[in-house]
Short mmCIF file of C-alpha atoms in Angstrom, two decimals:
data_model
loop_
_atom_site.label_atom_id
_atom_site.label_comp_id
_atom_site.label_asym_id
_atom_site.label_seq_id
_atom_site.Cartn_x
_atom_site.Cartn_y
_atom_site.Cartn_z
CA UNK A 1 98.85 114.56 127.49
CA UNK A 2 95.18 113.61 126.90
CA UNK A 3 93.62 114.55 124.14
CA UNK A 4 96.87 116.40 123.48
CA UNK A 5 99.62 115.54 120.31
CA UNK A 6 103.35 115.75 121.16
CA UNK A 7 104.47 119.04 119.81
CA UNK A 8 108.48 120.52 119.48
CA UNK A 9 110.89 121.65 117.35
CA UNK A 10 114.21 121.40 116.69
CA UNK A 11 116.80 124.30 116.84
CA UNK A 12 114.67 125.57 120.23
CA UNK A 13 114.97 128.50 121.98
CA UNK A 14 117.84 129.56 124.42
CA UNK A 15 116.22 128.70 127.65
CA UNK A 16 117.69 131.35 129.68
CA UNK A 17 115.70 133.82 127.68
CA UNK A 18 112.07 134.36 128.65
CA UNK A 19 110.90 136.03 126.18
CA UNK A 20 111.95 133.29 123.52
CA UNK A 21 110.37 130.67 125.93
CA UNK A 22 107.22 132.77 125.71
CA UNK A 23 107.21 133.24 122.01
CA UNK A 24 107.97 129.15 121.66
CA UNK A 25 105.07 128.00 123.59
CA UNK A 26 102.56 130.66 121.86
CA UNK A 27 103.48 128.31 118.64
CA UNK A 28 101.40 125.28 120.37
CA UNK A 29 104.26 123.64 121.49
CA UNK A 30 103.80 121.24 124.61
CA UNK A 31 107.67 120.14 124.22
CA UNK A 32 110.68 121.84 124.58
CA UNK A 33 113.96 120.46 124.04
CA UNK A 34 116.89 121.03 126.12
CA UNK A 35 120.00 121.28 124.25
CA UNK A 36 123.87 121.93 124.65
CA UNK A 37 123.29 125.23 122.33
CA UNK A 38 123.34 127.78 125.21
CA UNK A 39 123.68 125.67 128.37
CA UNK A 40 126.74 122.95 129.02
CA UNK A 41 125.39 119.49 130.14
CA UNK A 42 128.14 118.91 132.14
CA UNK A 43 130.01 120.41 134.97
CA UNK A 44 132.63 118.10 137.48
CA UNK A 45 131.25 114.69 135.52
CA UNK A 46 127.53 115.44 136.12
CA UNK A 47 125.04 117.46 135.83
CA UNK A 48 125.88 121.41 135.30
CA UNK A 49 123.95 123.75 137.26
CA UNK A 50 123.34 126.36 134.61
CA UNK A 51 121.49 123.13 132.95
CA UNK A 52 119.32 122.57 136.22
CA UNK A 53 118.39 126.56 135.89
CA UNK A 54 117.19 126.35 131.90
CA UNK A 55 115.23 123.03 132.88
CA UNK A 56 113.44 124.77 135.35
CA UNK A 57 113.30 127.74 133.23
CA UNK A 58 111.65 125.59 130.68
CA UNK A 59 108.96 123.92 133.00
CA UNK A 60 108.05 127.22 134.52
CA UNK A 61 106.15 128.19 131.56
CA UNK A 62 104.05 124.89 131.19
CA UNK A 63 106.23 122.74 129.01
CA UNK A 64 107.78 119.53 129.31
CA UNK A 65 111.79 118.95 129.04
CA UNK A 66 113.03 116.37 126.58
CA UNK A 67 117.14 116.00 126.64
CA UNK A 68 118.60 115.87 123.58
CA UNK A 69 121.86 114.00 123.09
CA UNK A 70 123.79 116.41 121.32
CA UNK A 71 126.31 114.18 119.69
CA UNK A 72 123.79 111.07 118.88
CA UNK A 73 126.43 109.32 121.61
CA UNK A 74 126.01 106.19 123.11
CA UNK A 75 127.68 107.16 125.99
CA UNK A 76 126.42 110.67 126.13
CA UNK A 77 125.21 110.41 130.05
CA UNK A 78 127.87 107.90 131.24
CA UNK A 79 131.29 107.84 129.94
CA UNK A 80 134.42 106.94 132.17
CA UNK A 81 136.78 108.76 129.85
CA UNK A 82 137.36 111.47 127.26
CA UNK A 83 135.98 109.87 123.85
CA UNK A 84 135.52 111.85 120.16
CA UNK A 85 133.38 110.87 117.56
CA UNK A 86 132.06 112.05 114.43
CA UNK A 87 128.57 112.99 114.31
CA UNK A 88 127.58 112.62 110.83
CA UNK A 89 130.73 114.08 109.54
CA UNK A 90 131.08 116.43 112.62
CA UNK A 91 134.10 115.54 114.72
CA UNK A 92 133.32 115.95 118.32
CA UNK A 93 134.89 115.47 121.80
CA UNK A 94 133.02 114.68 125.41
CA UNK A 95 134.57 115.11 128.95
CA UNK A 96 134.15 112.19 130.84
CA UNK A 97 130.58 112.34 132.79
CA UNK A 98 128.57 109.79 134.95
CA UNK A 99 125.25 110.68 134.67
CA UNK A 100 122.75 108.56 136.90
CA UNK A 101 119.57 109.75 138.18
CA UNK A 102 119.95 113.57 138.86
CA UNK A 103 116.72 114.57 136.87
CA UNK A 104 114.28 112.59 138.87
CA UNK A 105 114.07 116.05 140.90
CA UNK A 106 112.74 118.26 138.16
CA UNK A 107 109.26 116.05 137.29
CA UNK A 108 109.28 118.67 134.08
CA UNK A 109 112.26 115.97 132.14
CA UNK A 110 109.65 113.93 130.74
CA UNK A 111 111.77 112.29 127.90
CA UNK A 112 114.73 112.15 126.06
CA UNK A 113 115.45 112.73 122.47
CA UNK A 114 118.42 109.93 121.98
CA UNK A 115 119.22 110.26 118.53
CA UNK A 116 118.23 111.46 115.02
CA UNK A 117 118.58 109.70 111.68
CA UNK A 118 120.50 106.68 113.43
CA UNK A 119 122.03 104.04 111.06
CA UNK A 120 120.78 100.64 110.75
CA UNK A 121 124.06 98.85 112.05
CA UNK A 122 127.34 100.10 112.56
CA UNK A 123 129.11 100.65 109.10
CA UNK A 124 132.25 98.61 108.45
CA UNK A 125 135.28 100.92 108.25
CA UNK A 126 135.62 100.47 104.39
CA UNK A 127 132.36 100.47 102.33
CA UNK A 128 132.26 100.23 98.78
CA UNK A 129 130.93 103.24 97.95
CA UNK A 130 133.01 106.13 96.39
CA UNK A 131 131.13 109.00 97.98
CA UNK A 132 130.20 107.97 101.72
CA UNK A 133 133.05 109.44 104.13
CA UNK A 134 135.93 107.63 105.58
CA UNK A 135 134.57 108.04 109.17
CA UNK A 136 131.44 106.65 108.32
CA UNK A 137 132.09 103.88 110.78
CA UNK A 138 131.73 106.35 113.78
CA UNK A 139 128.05 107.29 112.91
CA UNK A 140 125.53 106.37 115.27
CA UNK A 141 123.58 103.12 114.80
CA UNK A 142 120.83 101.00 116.63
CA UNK A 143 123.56 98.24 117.59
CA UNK A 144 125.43 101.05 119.58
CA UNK A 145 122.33 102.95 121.00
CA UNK A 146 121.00 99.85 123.00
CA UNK A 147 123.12 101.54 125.76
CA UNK A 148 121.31 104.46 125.94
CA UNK A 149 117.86 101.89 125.71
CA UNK A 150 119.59 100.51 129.01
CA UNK A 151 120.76 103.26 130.59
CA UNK A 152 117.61 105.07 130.40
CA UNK A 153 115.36 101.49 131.83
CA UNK A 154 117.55 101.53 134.81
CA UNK A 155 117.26 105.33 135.77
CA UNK A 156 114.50 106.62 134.13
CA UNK A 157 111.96 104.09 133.35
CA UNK A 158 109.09 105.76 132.68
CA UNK A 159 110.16 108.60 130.32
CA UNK A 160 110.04 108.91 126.94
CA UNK A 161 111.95 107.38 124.35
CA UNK A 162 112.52 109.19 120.92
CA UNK A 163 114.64 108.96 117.75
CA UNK A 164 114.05 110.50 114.75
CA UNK A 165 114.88 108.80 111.12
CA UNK A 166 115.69 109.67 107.85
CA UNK A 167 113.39 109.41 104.72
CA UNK A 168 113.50 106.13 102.68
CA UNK A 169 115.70 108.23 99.98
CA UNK A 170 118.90 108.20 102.06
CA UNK A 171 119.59 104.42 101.39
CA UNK A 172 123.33 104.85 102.80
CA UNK A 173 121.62 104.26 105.90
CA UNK A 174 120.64 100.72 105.82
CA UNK A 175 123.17 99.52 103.14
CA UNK A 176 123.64 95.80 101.72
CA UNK A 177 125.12 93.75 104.47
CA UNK A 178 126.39 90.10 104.25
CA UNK A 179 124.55 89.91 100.55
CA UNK A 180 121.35 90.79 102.39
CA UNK A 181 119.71 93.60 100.48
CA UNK A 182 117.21 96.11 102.49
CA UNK A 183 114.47 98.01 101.63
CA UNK A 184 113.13 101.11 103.97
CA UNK A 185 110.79 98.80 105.32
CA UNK A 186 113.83 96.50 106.56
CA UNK A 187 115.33 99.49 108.47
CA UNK A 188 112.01 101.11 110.59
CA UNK A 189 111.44 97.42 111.62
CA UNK A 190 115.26 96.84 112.99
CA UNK A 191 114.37 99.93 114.66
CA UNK A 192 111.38 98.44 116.10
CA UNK A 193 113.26 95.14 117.10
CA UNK A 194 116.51 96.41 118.44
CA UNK A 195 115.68 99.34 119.87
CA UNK A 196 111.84 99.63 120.78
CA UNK A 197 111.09 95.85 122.02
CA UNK A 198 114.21 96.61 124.22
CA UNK A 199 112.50 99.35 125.74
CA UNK A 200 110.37 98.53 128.86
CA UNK A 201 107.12 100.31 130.38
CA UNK A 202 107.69 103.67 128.86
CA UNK A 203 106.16 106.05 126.30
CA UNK A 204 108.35 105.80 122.52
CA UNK A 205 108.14 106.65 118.97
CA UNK A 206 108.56 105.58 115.56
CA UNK A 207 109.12 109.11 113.68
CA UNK A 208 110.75 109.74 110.23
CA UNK A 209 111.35 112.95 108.37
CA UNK A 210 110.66 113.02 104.55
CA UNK A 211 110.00 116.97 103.47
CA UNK A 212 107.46 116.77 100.83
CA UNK A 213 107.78 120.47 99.79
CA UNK A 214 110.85 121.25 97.54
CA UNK A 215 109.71 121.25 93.87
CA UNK A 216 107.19 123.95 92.90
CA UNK A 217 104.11 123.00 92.33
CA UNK A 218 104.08 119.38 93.27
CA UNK A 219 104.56 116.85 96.47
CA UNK A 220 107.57 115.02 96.50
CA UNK A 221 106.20 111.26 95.24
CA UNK A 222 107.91 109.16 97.77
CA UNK A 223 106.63 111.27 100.95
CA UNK A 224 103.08 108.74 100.71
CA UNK A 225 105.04 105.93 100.49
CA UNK A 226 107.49 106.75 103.45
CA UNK A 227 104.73 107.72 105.92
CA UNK A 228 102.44 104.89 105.07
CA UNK A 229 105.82 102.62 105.36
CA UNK A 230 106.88 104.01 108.72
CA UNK A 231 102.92 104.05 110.02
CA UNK A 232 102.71 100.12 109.05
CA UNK A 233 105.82 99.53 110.99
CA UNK A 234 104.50 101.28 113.61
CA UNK A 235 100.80 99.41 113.90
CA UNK A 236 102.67 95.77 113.31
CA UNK A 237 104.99 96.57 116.32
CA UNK A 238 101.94 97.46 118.25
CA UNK A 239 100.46 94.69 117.19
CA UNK A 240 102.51 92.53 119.26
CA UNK A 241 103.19 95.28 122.13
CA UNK A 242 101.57 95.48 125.68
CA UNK A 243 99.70 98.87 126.16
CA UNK A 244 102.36 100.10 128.30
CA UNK A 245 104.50 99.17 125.38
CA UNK A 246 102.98 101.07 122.51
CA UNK A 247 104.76 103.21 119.86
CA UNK A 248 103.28 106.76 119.16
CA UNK A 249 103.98 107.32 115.22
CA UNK A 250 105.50 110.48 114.50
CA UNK A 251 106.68 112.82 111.50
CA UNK A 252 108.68 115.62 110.45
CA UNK A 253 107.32 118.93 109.84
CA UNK A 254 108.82 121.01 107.48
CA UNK A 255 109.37 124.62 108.64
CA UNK A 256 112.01 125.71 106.59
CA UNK A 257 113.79 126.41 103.36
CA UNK A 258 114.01 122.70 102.17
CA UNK A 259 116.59 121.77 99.80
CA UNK A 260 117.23 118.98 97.61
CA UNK A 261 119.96 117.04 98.09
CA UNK A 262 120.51 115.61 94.14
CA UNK A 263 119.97 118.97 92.63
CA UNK A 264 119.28 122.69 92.64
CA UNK A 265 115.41 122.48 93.61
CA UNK A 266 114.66 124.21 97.03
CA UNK A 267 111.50 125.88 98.25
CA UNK A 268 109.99 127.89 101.21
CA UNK A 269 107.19 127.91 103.27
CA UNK A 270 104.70 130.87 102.50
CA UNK A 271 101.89 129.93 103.69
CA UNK A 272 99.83 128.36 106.64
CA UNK A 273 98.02 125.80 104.20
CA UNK A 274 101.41 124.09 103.12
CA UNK A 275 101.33 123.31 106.56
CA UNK A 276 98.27 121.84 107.26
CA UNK A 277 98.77 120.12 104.39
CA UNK A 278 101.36 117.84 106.05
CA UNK A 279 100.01 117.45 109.44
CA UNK A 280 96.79 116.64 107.72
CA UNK A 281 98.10 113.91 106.12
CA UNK A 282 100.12 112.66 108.82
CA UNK A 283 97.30 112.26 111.07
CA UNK A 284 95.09 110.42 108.82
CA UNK A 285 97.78 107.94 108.70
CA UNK A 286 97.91 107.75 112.63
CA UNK A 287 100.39 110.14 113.46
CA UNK A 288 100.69 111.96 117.06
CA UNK A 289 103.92 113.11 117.29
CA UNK A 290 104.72 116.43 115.11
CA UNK A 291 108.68 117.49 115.00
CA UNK A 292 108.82 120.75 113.18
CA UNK A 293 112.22 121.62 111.57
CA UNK A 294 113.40 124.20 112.35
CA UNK A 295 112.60 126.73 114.78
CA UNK A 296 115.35 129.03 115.04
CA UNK A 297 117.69 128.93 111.92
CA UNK A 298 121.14 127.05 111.78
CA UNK A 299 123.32 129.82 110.86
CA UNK A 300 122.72 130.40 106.93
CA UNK A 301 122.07 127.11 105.93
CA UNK A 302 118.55 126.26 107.51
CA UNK A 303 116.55 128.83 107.37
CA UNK A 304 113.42 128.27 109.81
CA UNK A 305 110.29 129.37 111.45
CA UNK A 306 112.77 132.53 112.75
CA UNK A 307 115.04 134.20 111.00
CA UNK A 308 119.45 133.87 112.24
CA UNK A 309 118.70 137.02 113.60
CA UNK A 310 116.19 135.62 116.39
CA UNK A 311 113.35 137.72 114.66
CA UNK A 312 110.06 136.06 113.28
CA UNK A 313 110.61 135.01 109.81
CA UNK A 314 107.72 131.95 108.71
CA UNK A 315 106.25 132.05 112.31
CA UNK A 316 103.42 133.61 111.66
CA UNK A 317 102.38 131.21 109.03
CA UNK A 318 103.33 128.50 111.00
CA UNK A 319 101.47 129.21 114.10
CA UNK A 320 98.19 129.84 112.24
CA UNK A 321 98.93 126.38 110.55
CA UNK A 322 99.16 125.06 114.24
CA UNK A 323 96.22 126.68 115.74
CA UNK A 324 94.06 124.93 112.91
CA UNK A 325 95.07 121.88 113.07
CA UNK A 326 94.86 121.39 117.29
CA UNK A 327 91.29 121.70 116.66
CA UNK A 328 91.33 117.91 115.18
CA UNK A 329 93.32 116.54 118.51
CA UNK A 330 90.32 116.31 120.61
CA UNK A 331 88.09 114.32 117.47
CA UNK A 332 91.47 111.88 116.96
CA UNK A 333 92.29 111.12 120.44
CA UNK A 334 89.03 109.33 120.14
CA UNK A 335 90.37 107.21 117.32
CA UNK A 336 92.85 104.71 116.56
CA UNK A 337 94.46 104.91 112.83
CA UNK A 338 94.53 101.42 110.62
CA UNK A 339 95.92 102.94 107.83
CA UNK A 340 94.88 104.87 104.38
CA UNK A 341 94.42 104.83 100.51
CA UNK A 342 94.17 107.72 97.94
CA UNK A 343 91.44 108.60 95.63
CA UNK A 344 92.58 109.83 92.23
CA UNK A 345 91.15 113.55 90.91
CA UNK A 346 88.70 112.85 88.45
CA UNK A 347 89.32 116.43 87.45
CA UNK A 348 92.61 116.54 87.79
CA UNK A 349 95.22 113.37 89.45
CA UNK A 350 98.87 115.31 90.19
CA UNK A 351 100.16 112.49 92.49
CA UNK A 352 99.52 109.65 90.17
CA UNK A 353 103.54 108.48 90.76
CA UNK A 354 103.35 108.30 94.48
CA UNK A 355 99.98 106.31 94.01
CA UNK A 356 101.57 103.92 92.26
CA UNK A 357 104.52 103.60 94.65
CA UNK A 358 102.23 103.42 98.18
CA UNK A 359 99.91 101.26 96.48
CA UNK A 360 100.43 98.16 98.49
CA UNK A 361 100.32 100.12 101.49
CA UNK A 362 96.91 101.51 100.95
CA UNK A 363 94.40 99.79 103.49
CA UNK A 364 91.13 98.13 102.13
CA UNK A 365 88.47 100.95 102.66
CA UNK A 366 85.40 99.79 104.45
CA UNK A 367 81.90 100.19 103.33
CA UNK A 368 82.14 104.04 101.71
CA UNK A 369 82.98 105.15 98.13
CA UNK A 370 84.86 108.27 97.80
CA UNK A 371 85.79 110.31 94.51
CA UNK A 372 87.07 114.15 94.26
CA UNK A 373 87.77 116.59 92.54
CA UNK A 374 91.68 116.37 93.40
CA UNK A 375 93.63 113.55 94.61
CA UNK A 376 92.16 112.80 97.81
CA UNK A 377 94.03 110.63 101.10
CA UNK A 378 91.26 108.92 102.82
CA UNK A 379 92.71 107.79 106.62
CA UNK A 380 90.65 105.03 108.14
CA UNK A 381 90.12 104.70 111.94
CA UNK A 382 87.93 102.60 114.45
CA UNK A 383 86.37 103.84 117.26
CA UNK A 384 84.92 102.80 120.16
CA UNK A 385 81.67 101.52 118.59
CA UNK A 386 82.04 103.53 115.22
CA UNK A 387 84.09 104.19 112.08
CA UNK A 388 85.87 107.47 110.78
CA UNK A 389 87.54 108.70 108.02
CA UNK A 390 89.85 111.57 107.49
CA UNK A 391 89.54 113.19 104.48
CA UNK A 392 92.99 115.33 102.97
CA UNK A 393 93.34 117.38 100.15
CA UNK A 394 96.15 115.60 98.60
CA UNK A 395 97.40 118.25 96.36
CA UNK A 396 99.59 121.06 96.77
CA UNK A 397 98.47 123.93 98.28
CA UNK A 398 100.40 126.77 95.95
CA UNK A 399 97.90 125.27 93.30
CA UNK A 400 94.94 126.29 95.42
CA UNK A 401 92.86 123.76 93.93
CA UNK A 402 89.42 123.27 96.01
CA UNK A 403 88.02 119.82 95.35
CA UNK A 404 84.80 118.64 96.15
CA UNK A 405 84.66 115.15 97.50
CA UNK A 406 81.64 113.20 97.87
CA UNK A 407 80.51 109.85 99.55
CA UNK A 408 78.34 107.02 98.64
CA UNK A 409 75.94 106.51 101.61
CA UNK A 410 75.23 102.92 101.30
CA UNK A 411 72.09 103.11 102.37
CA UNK A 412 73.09 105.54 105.36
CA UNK A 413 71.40 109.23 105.79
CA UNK A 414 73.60 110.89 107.88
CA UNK A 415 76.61 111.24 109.39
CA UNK A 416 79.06 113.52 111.43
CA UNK A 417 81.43 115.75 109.93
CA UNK A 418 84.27 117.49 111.74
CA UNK A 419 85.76 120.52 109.68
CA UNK A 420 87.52 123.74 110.75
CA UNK A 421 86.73 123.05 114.10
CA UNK A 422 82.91 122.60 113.86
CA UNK A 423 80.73 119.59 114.41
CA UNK A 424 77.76 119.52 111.88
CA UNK A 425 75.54 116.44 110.43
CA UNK A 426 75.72 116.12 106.65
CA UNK A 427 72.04 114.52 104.98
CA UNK A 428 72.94 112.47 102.29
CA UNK A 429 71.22 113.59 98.83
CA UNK A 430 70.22 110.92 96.32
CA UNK A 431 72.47 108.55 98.63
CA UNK A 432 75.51 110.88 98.41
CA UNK A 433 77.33 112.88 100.64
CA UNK A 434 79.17 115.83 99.37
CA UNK A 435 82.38 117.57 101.39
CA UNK A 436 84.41 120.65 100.42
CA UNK A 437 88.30 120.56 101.01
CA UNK A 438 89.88 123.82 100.65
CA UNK A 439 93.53 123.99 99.77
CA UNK A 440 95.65 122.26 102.63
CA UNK A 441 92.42 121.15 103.94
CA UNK A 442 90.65 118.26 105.79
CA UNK A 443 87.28 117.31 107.79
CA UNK A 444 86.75 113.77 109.44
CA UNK A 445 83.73 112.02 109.17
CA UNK A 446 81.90 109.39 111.49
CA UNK A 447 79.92 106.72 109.90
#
């Protein structure tokens, strides 16, 4: 996938329908998952051949197959007996299956989505906590997914390797153990030493959701700090990882009717730029993995990119937000991310709280001086003999505020400027550069 982000949503289309196929890969998608939705894993302990028909289905219209364990099971592929579990509150039984290497014929299975929003060790089955369910000891956690880490090294080494995690707010996740106390921090990185490091010669990722968009008017405060947390993580595992090795930092995308879960806030997506908005930002911190949630809606309770009729609801929106932002792959893929730091409005700061909470995040910038308008988040990357900088609008979109940024030269004339798809050279004036950031907007600049 040179030059090419990992793109896919949850809730996908039923693959036995071609038209849906069609109308899920016209959204940019490069992924599709392959889930137990409208096609049975398992027939006679392996692999059911209505499954083998919707992979193919799948990979017949370009995309790649990821298989998504349904139940966040460690024994989802290989288990000698019937077991039940509870996924998250879900009870759940599996018929025994033994699962080995029957996908090697269909090159399309490219990966494997193994888990989402995984706990940091196995919960003890009392905790001290009033509200936290009594099964809460059957949840999925990184001390019982190594299996899946070895079960997928033996039989299908060089596929990828994803698991998606919850925001920093959901604390229950990575709860006090032994007097230890953890912060979010704590809990990406056990995910990075149990399960990642155990990984071997394969493709991964380190991906988180946090939904940014469910007050009016605002961005939730601790979405800056979670994806500068999570992208840290992900560049100090690196760090010490061969290339083969490497973690590809992902987020969240929120495509749907997001609702808080502390109090009656919720909000919908109505337009392309609230979009943008977070893919912007997660790609000036590095990311290159994009999970939107949700593509199809979840009865009445998620309401996605279509509506629980099948029709097209958000999709619209969504796809426009899509198409704009590909046009920054090809500039990125040239790049590696270090990290970020925000610029306070000097008209107007609205994200002066999650400033304060990502400060020590925030990378040192370089040699440039940036002020705006509006809060701007100012990625920094290296190239392969230069410097860039992604430039965000860091400030809701439904406030339509257009902020002119500018740039102390240092001495330099000119420089590059990627925006909306274009490539033009910006002349510095009385040693300043001056950008314009639209609403959900960003350019990239090369020093």
């Amino acid at each position: 996938m040179e030059n090419k982000f990992i793109k896919l949503a949850d809730l996908p289309p039923d693959p036995m329908d071609d038209k849906a196929l069609t109308h899920y890969k016209e959204m940019g998608f490069n992924i599709c998952l392959l889930t137990e939705d409208d096609v049975k894993l398992v027939e006679g302990e392996t692999v059911s051949q209505d499954y083998k028909v919707a992979i193919q289905n799948i990979t017949g219209y370009g995309m790649q197959v990821w298989i998504r364990n349904m139940f966040n099971d460690p024994d989802y592929f290989d288990s000698c007996g019937k077991t039940d579990g509870s996924n998250y509150g879900w009870a759940y039984e599996m018929t025994p299956r033994h699962i080995t290497d029957e996908f090697r014929q269909f090159p399309g299975v490219t990966g494997f989505y193994m888990a989402d929003e995984a706990y940091m060790y196995q919960l003890p089955e009392y905790v001290p906590i009033d509200w936290m369910r009594s099964d809460s000891y059957k949840f999925a956690s990184f001390d019982q997914l190594t299996k899946l880490v070895d079960w997928k090294n033996k039989f299908y080494p060089n596929a990828f390797f994803h698991m998606n995690h919850v925001p920093g707010s959901s604390w229950d996740h990575y709860l006090p153990r032994n007097g230890e106390i953890y912060n979010y921090e704590d809990f990406l990185t056990e995910y990075a030493n149990v399960i990642l490091k155990r990984l071997k010669g394969c493709g991964r990722s380190l991906c988180l959701d946090n939904y940014p968009l469910i007050g009016v008017n605002y961005i939730e405060k601790d979405y800056l700090f979670d994806l500068m947390t999570a992208a840290r993580v992900t560049r100090v595992y690196n760090a010490g990882a061969a290339p083969v090795d490497q973690a590809t930092f992902g987020i969240c995308i929120q495509t749907f009717e997001a609702k808080s879960m502390f109090d009656d806030r919720k909000r919908d997506i109505t337009m392309p730029e609230e979009v943008t908005f977070q893919m912007y930002t997660g790609m000036a911190l590095g990311a290159r993995l994009f999970e939107y949630f949700c593509y199809r809606s979840y009865q009445h309770e998620f309401f996605g990119i279509l509506d629980p009729e099948g029709n097209d609801r958000i999709y619209e929106a969504v796809k426009t937000a899509s198409d704009r932002a590909a046009k920054m792959e090809p500039v990125l893929s040239q790049y590696d991310g270090i990290g970020g730091y925000m610029v306070p409005g000097n008209v107007y700061s609205h994200n002066t709280a999650a400033m304060v909470m990502a400060r020590d995040l925030f990378c040192k910038p370089y040699e440039i001086a940036v002020q705006g308008q509006y809060d701007t988040l100012v990625g920094c990357f290296t190239g392969e003999n230069e410097k860039g900088y992604m430039l965000v609008n860091y400030t809701d979109p439904i406030r339509k505020c257009t902020s002119t940024v500018t740039l102390n030269g240092n001495g330099i004339t000119k420089l590059k400027l990627y925006k909306d798809g274009n490539e033009s050279i910006l002349t510095a004036e009385n040693g300043m550069f001056t950008v314009t950031l639209e609403p959900g907007n960003c350019a990239f600049v090369v020093w």
